[in-house]
mmCIF file of C-alpha atoms and ligand atoms in Angstrom:
data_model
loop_
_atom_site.group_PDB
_atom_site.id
_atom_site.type_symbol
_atom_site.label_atom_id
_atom_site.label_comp_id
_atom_site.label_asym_id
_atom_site.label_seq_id
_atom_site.Cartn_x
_atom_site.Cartn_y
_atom_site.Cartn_z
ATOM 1 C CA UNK A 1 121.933 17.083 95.773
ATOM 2 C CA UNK A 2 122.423 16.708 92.299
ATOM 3 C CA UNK A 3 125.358 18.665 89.597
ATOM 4 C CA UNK A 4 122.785 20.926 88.375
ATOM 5 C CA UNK A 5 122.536 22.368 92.434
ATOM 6 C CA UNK A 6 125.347 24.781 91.494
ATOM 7 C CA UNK A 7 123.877 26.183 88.736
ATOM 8 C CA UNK A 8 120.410 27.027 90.264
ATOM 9 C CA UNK A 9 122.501 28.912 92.898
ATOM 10 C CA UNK A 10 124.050 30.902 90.989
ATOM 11 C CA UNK A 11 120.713 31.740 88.865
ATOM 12 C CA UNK A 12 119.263 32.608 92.524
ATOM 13 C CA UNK A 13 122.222 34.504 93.442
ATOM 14 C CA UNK A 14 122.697 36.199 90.054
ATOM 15 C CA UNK A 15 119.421 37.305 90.357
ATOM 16 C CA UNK A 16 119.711 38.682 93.521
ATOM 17 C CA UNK A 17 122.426 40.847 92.728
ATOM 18 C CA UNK A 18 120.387 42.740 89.445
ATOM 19 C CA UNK A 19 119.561 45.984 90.701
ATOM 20 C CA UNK A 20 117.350 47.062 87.716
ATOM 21 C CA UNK A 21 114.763 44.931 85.722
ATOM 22 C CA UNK A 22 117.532 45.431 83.183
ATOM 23 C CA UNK A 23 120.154 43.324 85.082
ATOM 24 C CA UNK A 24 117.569 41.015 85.448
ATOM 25 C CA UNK A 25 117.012 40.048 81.854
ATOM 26 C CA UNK A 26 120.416 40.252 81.262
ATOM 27 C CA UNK A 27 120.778 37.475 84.080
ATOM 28 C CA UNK A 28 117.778 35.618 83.119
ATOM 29 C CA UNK A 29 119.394 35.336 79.542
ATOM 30 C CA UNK A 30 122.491 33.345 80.499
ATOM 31 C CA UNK A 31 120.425 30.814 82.352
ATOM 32 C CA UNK A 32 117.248 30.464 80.134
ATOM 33 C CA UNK A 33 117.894 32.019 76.945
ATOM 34 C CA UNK A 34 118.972 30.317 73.824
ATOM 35 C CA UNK A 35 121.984 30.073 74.425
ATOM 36 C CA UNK A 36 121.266 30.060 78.392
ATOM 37 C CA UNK A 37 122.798 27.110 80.563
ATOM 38 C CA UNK A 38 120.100 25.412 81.041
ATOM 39 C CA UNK A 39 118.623 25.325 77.444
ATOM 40 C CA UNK A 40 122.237 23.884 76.779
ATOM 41 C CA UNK A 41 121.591 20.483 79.284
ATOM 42 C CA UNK A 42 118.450 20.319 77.732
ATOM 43 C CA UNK A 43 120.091 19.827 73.911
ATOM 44 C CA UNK A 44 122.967 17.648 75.581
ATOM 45 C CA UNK A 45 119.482 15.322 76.510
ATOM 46 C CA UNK A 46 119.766 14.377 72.789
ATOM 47 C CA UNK A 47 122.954 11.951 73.123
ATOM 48 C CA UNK A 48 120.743 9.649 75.770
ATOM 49 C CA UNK A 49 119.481 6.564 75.915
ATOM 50 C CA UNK A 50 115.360 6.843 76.119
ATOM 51 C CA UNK A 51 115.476 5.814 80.450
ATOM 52 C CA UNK A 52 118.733 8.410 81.125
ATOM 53 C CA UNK A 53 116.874 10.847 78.935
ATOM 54 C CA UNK A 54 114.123 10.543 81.437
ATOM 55 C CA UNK A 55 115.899 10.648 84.477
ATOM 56 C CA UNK A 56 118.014 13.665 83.289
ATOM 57 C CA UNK A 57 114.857 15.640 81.907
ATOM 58 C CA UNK A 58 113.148 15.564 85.392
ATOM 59 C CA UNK A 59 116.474 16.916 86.500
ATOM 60 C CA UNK A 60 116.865 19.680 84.827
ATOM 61 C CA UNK A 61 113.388 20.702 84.351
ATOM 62 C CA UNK A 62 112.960 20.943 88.576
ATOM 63 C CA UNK A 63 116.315 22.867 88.047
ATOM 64 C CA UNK A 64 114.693 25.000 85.302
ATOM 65 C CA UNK A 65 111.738 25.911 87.550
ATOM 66 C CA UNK A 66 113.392 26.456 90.976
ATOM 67 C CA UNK A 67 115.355 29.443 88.326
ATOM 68 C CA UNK A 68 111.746 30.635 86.976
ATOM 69 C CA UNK A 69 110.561 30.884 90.606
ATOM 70 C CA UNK A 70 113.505 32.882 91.717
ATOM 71 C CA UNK A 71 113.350 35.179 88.565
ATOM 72 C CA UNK A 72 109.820 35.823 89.124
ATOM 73 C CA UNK A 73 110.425 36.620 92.895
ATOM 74 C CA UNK A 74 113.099 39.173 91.985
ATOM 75 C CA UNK A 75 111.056 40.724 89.326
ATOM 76 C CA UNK A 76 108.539 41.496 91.798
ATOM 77 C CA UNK A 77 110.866 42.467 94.427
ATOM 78 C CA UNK A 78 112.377 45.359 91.706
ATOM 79 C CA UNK A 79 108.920 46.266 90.929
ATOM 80 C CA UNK A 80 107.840 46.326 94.393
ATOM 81 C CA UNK A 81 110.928 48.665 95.073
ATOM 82 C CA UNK A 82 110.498 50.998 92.150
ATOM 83 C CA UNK A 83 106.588 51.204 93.664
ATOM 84 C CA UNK A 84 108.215 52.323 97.095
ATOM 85 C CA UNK A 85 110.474 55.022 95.041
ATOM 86 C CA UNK A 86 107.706 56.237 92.824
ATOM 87 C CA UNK A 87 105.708 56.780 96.475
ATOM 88 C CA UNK A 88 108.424 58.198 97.835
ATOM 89 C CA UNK A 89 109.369 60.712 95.104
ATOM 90 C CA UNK A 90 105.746 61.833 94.826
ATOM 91 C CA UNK A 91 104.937 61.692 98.539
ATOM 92 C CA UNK A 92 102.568 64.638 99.827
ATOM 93 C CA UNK A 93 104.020 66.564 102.830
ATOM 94 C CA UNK A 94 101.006 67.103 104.798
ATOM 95 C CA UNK A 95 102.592 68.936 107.433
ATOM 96 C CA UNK A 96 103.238 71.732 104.883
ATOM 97 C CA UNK A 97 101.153 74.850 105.264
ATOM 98 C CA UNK A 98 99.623 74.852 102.460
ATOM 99 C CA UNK A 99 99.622 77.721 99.443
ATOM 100 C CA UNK A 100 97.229 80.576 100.187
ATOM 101 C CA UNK A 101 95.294 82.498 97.749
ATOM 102 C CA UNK A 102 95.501 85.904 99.653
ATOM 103 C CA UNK A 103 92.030 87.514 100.105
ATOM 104 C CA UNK A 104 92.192 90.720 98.860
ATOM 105 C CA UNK A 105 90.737 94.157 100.431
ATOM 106 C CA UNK A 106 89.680 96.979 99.035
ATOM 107 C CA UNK A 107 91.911 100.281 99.287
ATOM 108 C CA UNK A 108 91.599 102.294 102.339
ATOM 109 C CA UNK A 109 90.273 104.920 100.307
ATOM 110 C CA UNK A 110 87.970 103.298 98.800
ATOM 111 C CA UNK A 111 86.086 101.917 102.198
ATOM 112 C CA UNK A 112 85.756 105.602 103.260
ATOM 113 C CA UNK A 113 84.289 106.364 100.333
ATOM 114 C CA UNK A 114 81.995 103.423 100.737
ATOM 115 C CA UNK A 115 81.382 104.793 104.500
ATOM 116 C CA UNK A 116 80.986 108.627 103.120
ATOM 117 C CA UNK A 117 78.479 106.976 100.136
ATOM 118 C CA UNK A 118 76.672 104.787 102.806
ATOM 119 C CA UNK A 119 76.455 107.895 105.550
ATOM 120 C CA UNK A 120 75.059 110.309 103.334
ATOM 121 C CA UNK A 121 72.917 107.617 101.315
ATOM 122 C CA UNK A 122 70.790 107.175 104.693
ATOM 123 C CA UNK A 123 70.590 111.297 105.003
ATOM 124 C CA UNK A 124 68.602 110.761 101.654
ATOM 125 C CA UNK A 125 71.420 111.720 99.203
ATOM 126 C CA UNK A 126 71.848 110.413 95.696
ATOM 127 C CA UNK A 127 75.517 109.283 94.659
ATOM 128 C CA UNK A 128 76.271 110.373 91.094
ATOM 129 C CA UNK A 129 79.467 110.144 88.769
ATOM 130 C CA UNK A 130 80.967 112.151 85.907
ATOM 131 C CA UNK A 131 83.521 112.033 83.812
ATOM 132 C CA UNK A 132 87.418 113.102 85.059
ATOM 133 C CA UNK A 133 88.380 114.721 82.035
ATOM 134 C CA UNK A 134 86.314 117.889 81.876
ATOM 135 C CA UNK A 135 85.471 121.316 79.840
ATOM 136 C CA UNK A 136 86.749 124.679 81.177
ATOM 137 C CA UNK A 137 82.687 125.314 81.115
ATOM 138 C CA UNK A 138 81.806 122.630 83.290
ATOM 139 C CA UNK A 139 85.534 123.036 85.922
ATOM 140 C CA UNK A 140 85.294 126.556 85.843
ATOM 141 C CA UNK A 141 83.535 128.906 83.915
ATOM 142 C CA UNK A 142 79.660 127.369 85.483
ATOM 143 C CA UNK A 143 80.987 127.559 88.513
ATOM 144 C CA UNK A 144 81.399 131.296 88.124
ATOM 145 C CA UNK A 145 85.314 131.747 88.193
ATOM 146 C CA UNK A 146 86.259 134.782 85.713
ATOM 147 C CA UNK A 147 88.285 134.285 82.994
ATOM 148 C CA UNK A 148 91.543 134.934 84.093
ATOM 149 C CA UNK A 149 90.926 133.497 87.549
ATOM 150 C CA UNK A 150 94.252 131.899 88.869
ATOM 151 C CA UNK A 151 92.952 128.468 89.590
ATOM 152 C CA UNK A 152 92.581 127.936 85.774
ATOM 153 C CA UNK A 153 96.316 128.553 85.551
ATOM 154 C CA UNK A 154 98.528 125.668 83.904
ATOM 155 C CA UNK A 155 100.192 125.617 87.066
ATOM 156 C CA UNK A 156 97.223 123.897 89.344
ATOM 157 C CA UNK A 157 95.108 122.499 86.417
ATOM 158 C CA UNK A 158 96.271 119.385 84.369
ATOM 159 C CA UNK A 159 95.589 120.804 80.494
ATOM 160 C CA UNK A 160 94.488 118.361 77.950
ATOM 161 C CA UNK A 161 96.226 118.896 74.792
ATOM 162 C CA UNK A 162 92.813 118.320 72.998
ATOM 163 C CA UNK A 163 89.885 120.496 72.370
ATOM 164 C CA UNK A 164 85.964 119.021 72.197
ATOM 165 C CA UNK A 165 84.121 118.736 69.065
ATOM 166 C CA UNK A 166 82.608 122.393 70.615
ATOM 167 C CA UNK A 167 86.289 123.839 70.233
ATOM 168 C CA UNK A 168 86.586 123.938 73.770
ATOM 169 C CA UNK A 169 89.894 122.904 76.000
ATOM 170 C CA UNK A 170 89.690 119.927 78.430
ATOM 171 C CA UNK A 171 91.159 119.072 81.889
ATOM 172 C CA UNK A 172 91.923 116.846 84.223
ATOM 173 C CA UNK A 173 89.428 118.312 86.189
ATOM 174 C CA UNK A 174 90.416 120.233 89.485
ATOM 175 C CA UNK A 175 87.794 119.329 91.590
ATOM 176 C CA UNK A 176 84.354 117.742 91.681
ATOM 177 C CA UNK A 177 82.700 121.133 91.774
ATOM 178 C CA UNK A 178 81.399 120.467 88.014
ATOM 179 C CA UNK A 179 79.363 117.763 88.778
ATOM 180 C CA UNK A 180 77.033 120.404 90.654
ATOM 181 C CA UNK A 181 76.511 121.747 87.067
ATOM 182 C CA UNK A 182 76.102 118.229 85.573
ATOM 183 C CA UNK A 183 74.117 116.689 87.952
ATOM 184 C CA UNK A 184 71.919 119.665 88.286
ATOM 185 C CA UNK A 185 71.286 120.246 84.556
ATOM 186 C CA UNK A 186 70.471 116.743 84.019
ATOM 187 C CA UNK A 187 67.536 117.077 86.288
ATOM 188 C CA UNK A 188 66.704 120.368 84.997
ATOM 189 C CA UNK A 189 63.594 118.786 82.945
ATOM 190 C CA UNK A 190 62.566 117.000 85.608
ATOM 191 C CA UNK A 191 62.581 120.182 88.165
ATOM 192 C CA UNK A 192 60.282 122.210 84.996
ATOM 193 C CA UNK A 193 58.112 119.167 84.817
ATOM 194 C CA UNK A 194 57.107 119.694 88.278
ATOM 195 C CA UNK A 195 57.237 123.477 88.447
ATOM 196 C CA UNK A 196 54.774 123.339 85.452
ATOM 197 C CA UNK A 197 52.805 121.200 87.501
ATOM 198 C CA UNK A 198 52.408 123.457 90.114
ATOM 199 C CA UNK A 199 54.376 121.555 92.729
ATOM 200 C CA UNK A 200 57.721 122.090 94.634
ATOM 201 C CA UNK A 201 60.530 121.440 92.767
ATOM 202 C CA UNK A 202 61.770 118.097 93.679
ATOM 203 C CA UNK A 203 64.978 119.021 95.928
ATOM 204 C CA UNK A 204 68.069 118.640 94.720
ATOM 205 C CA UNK A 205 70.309 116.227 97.191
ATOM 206 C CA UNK A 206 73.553 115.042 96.198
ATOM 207 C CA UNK A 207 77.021 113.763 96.471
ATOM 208 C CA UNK A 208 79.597 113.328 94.087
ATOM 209 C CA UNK A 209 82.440 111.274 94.888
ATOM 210 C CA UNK A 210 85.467 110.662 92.707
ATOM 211 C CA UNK A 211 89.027 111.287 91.251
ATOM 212 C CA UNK A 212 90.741 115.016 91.171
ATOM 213 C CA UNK A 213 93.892 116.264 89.471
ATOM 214 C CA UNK A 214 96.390 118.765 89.872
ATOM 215 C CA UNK A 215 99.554 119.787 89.587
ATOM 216 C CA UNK A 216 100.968 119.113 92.889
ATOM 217 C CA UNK A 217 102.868 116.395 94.918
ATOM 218 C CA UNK A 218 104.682 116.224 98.341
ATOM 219 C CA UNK A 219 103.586 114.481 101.674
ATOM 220 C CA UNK A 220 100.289 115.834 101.850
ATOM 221 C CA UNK A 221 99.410 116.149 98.210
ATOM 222 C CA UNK A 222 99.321 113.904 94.880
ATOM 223 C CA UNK A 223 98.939 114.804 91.591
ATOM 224 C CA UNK A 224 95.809 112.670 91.486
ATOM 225 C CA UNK A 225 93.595 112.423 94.978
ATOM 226 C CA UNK A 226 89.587 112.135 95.709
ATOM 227 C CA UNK A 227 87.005 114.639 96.868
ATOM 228 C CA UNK A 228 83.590 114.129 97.073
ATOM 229 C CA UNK A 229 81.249 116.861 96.300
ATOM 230 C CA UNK A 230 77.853 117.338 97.911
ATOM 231 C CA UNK A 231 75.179 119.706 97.213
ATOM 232 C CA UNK A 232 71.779 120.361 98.710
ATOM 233 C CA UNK A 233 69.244 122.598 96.552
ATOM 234 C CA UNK A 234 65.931 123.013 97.584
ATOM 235 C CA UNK A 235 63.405 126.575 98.365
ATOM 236 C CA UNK A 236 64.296 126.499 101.909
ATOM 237 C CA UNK A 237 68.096 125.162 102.379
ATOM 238 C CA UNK A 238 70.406 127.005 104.615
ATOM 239 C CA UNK A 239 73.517 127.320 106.210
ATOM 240 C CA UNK A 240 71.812 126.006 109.121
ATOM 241 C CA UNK A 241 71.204 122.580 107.193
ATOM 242 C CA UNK A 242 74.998 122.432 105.975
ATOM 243 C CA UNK A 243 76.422 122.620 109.733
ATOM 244 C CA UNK A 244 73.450 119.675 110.751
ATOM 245 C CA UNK A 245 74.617 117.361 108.099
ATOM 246 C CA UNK A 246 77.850 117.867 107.677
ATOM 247 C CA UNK A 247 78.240 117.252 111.861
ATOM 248 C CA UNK A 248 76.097 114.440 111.438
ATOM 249 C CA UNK A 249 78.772 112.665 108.850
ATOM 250 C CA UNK A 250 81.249 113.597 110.997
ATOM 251 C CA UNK A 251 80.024 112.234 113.896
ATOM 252 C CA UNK A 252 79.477 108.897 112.181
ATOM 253 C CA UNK A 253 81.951 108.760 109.923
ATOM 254 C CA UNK A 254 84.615 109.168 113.371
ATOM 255 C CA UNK A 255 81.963 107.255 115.202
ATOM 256 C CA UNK A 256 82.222 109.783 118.128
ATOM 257 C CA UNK A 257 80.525 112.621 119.277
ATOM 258 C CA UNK A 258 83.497 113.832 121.395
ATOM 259 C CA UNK A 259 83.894 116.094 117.984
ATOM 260 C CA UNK A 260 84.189 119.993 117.272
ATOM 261 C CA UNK A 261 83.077 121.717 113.846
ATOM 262 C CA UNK A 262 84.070 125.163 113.343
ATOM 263 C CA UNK A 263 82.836 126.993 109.979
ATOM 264 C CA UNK A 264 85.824 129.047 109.666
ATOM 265 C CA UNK A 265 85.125 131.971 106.551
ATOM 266 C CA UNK A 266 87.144 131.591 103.303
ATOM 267 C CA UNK A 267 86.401 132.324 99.703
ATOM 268 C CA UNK A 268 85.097 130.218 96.863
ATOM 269 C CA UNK A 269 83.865 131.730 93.301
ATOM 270 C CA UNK A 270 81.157 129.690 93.545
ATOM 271 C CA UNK A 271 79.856 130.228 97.416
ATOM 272 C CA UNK A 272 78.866 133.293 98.755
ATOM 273 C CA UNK A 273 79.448 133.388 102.186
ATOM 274 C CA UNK A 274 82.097 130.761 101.980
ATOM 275 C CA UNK A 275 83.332 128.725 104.897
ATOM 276 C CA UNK A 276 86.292 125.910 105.417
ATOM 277 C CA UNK A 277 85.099 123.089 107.461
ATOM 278 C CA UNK A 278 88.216 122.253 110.425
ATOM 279 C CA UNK A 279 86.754 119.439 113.352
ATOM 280 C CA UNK A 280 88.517 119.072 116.061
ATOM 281 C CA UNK A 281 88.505 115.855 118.431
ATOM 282 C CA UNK A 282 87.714 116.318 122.341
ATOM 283 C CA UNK A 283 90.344 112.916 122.701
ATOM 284 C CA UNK A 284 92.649 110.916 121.167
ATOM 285 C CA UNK A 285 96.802 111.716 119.752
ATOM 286 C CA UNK A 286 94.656 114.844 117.633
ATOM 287 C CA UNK A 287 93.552 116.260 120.778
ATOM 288 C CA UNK A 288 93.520 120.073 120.638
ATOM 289 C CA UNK A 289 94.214 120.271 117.054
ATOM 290 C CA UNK A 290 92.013 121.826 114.067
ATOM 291 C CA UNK A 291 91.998 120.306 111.163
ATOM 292 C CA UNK A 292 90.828 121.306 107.684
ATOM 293 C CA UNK A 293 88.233 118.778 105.824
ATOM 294 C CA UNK A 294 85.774 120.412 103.719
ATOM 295 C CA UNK A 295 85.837 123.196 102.048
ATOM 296 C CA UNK A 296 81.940 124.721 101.353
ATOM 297 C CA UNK A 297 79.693 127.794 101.125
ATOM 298 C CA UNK A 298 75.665 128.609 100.048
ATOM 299 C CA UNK A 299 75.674 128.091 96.296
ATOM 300 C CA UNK A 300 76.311 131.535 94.582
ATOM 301 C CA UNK A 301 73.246 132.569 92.422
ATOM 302 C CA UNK A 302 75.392 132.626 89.014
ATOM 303 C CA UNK A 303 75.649 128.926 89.559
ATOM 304 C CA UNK A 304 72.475 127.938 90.795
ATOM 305 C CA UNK A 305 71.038 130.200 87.228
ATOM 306 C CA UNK A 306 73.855 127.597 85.520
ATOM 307 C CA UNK A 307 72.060 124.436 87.388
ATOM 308 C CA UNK A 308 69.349 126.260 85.043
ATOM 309 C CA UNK A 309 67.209 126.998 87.883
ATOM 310 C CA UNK A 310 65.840 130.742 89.552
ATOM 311 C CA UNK A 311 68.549 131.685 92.373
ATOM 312 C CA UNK A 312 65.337 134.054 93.342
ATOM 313 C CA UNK A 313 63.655 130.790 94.579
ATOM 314 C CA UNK A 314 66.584 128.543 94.979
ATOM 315 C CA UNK A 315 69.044 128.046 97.588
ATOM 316 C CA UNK A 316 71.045 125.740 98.770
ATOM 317 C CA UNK A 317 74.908 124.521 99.442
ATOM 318 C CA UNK A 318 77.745 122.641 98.294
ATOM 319 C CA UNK A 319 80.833 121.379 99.924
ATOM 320 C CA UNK A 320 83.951 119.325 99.221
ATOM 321 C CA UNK A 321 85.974 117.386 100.927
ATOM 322 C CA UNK A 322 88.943 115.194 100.702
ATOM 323 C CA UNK A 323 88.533 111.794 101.274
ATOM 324 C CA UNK A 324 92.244 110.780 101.739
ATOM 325 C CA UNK A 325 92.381 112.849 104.480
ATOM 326 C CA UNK A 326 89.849 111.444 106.186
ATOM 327 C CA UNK A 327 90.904 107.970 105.386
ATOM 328 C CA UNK A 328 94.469 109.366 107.113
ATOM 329 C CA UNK A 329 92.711 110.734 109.650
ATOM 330 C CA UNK A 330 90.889 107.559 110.775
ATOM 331 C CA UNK A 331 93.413 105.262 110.551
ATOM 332 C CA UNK A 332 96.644 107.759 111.607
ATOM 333 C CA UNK A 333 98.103 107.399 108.158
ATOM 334 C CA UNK A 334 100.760 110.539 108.116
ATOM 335 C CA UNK A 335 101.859 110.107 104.410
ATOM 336 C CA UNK A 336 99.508 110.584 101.461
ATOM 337 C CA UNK A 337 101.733 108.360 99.318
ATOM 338 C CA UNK A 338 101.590 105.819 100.760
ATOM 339 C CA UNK A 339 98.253 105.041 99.398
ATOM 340 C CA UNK A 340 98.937 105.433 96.068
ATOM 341 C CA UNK A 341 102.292 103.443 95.967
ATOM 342 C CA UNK A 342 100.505 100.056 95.844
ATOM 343 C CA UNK A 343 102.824 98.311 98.850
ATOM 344 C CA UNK A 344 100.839 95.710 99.872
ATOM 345 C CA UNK A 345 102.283 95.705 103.565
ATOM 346 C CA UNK A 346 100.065 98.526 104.069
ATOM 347 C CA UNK A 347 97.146 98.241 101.970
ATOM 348 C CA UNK A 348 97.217 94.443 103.423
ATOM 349 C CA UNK A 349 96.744 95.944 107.208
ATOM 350 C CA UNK A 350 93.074 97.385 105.632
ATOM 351 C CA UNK A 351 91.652 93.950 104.704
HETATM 352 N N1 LIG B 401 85.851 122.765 95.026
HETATM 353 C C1 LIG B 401 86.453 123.304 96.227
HETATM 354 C C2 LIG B 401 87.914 122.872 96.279
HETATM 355 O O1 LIG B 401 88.315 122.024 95.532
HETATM 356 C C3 LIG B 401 85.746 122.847 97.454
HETATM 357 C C4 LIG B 401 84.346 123.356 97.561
HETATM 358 C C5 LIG B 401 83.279 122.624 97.067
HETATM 359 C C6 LIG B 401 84.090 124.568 98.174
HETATM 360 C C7 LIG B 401 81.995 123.087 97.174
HETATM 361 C C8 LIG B 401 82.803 125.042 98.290
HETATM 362 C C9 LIG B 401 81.758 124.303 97.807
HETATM 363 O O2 LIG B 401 88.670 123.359 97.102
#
């Protein structure tokens, strides 16, 4: 025990009570700074004799270490503790369900049209695509509808403001029906390429699936909706061949054959005989009910001379149908809308 005992206690205990590495210094400054306590003994050494100046030296310099030794412990201690906070502040909760990147789906609509693509695909039909802003030639007039037929009216047809560079008014078109015309015509060299060869015209086998306009919303109609178009154009196609493949997609695309098509007669400007396509299912909540899917007819001759090709030697059909109601009908969707309002707690439940 010596009088300098005091003072290294109340270094240590000094020390102990800084919180922050700022205290610390602060602390460390009174006992080993220039003016600190114990840099003040150590001037005082100068009024000694050369043996007391000794003796005293050793003193205080044990006294001076025993204070460096407890600073340095409580610096470490504070930087140990900020460590702990910094780990703490940053810590990872691994319990946490973690964030998900959804997985997206595609549109209801768009898997049946993948299914209707893939169906008729393996029945040897080509999938083609044409533009949604159309002519009058190419919506109505090819497909032999008379001038002042009603269906050109402003109040089914979407009118483009906007003429070609021909002069001639477009629409959103009404129907797929046109791309009959298109697809047909752009073959047309390839069909006289073949005739001039003496062989069979290539047939013509087709489906056209895509985006339709008109002026018309409620439950079971939107302004904008799909149809796909088909058409079948050979020397020897009948009506015979329309009820055989359009059963066949039926029957796959419902995957069931508990199924009922009835070709029930109806009028088209562009079929002659014309026919609506209802099914009806032999189970299930539709039980007992016709429904409507297609409409579809033998291709009139005036259209099939617009295909550029001899109605005398070719024949064939078309039909279109309406993809959202299939897509409703497969899944037991009862509102149109709600495929085109974009909630995705329903379009999730298609994933
Ligand atoms: N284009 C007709 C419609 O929109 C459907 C149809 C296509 C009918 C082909 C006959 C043949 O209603």
């Amino acid at each position: 025990m010596n009088d300098l005992a005091p003072l290294v206690h109340d270094a240590q205990a000094d020390f102990e009570r800084a919180a922050a590495p700022a205290d610390l210094e602060n602390a460390k400054a009174r006992y080993l700074g220039k003016a600190g306590l114990i840099t003040e003994q150590l001037k005082a050494l100068g009024a000694l004799t050369p043996d007391d100046k000794k003796a005293r030296g050793a003193l205080i310099n044990a006294a001076k270490q025993q204070i460096e030794a407890a600073l340095n412990a409580r610096r470490e201690a504070l930087a140990h503790a900020d460590l702990l906070a910094q780990l703490k502040a940053e810590a990872l909760d691994v319990s946490l369900p973690g964030r998900q990147r959804g997985t997206g789906g595609l549109h209801p609509v768009s898997l049946t049209m993948e299914r209707i693509e893939a169906i008729f695909g393996s029945m040897g039909f080509d999938v083609a695509d044409g533009p949604e802003i159309e002519t009058d030639w190419y919506s109505f007039t090819a497909l032999n509808n008379p001038e002042n037929h009603p269906a050109r009216s402003m109040q089914d047809t979407f009118y483009v403001d906007v003429k070609d560079a021909e002069g001639r008014w477009l629409n959103l078109r009404p129907h797929t029906s046109p791309m009959q015309v298109r697809y047909a015509r752009a073959h047309a060299a390839k069909h006289a390429e073949a005739v001039a060869r003496g062989q069979a015209m290539p047939e013509i086998r087709v489906i056209a699936p895509g985006r339709t306009y008109r002026v018309d919303s409620d439950a079971t109609h939107s302004p904008m909706f799909h149809q796909c178009e088909g058409l079948w154009i050979g020397e020897n196609v009948s009506f015979k061949d329309l009820k055989v493949v359009f059963g066949d997609f039926c029957r796959r695309f419902f995957e069931t054959d508990e199924l009922e098509l009835r070709f029930r007669p109806s009028f088209f400007p562009f079929t002659e005989p014309s026919a609506e396509v209802d099914i009806a299912f032999a189970s299930g909540p539709l039980k007992g009910h016709w429904l409507e899917v297609a409409g579809s007819g033998q291709v009139h001759p005036n259209v099939v001379r617009n295909f550029g090709l001899d109605p005398e030697r070719y024949i064939g059909f078309a039909f279109g149908m309406g993809p959202d109601r299939l897509t409703m009908l497969r899944y037991g969707v009862n509102d149109l809308r709600l495929f085109f309002d974009g909630d995705l707690r329903f379009l999730s439940q298609f994933r």
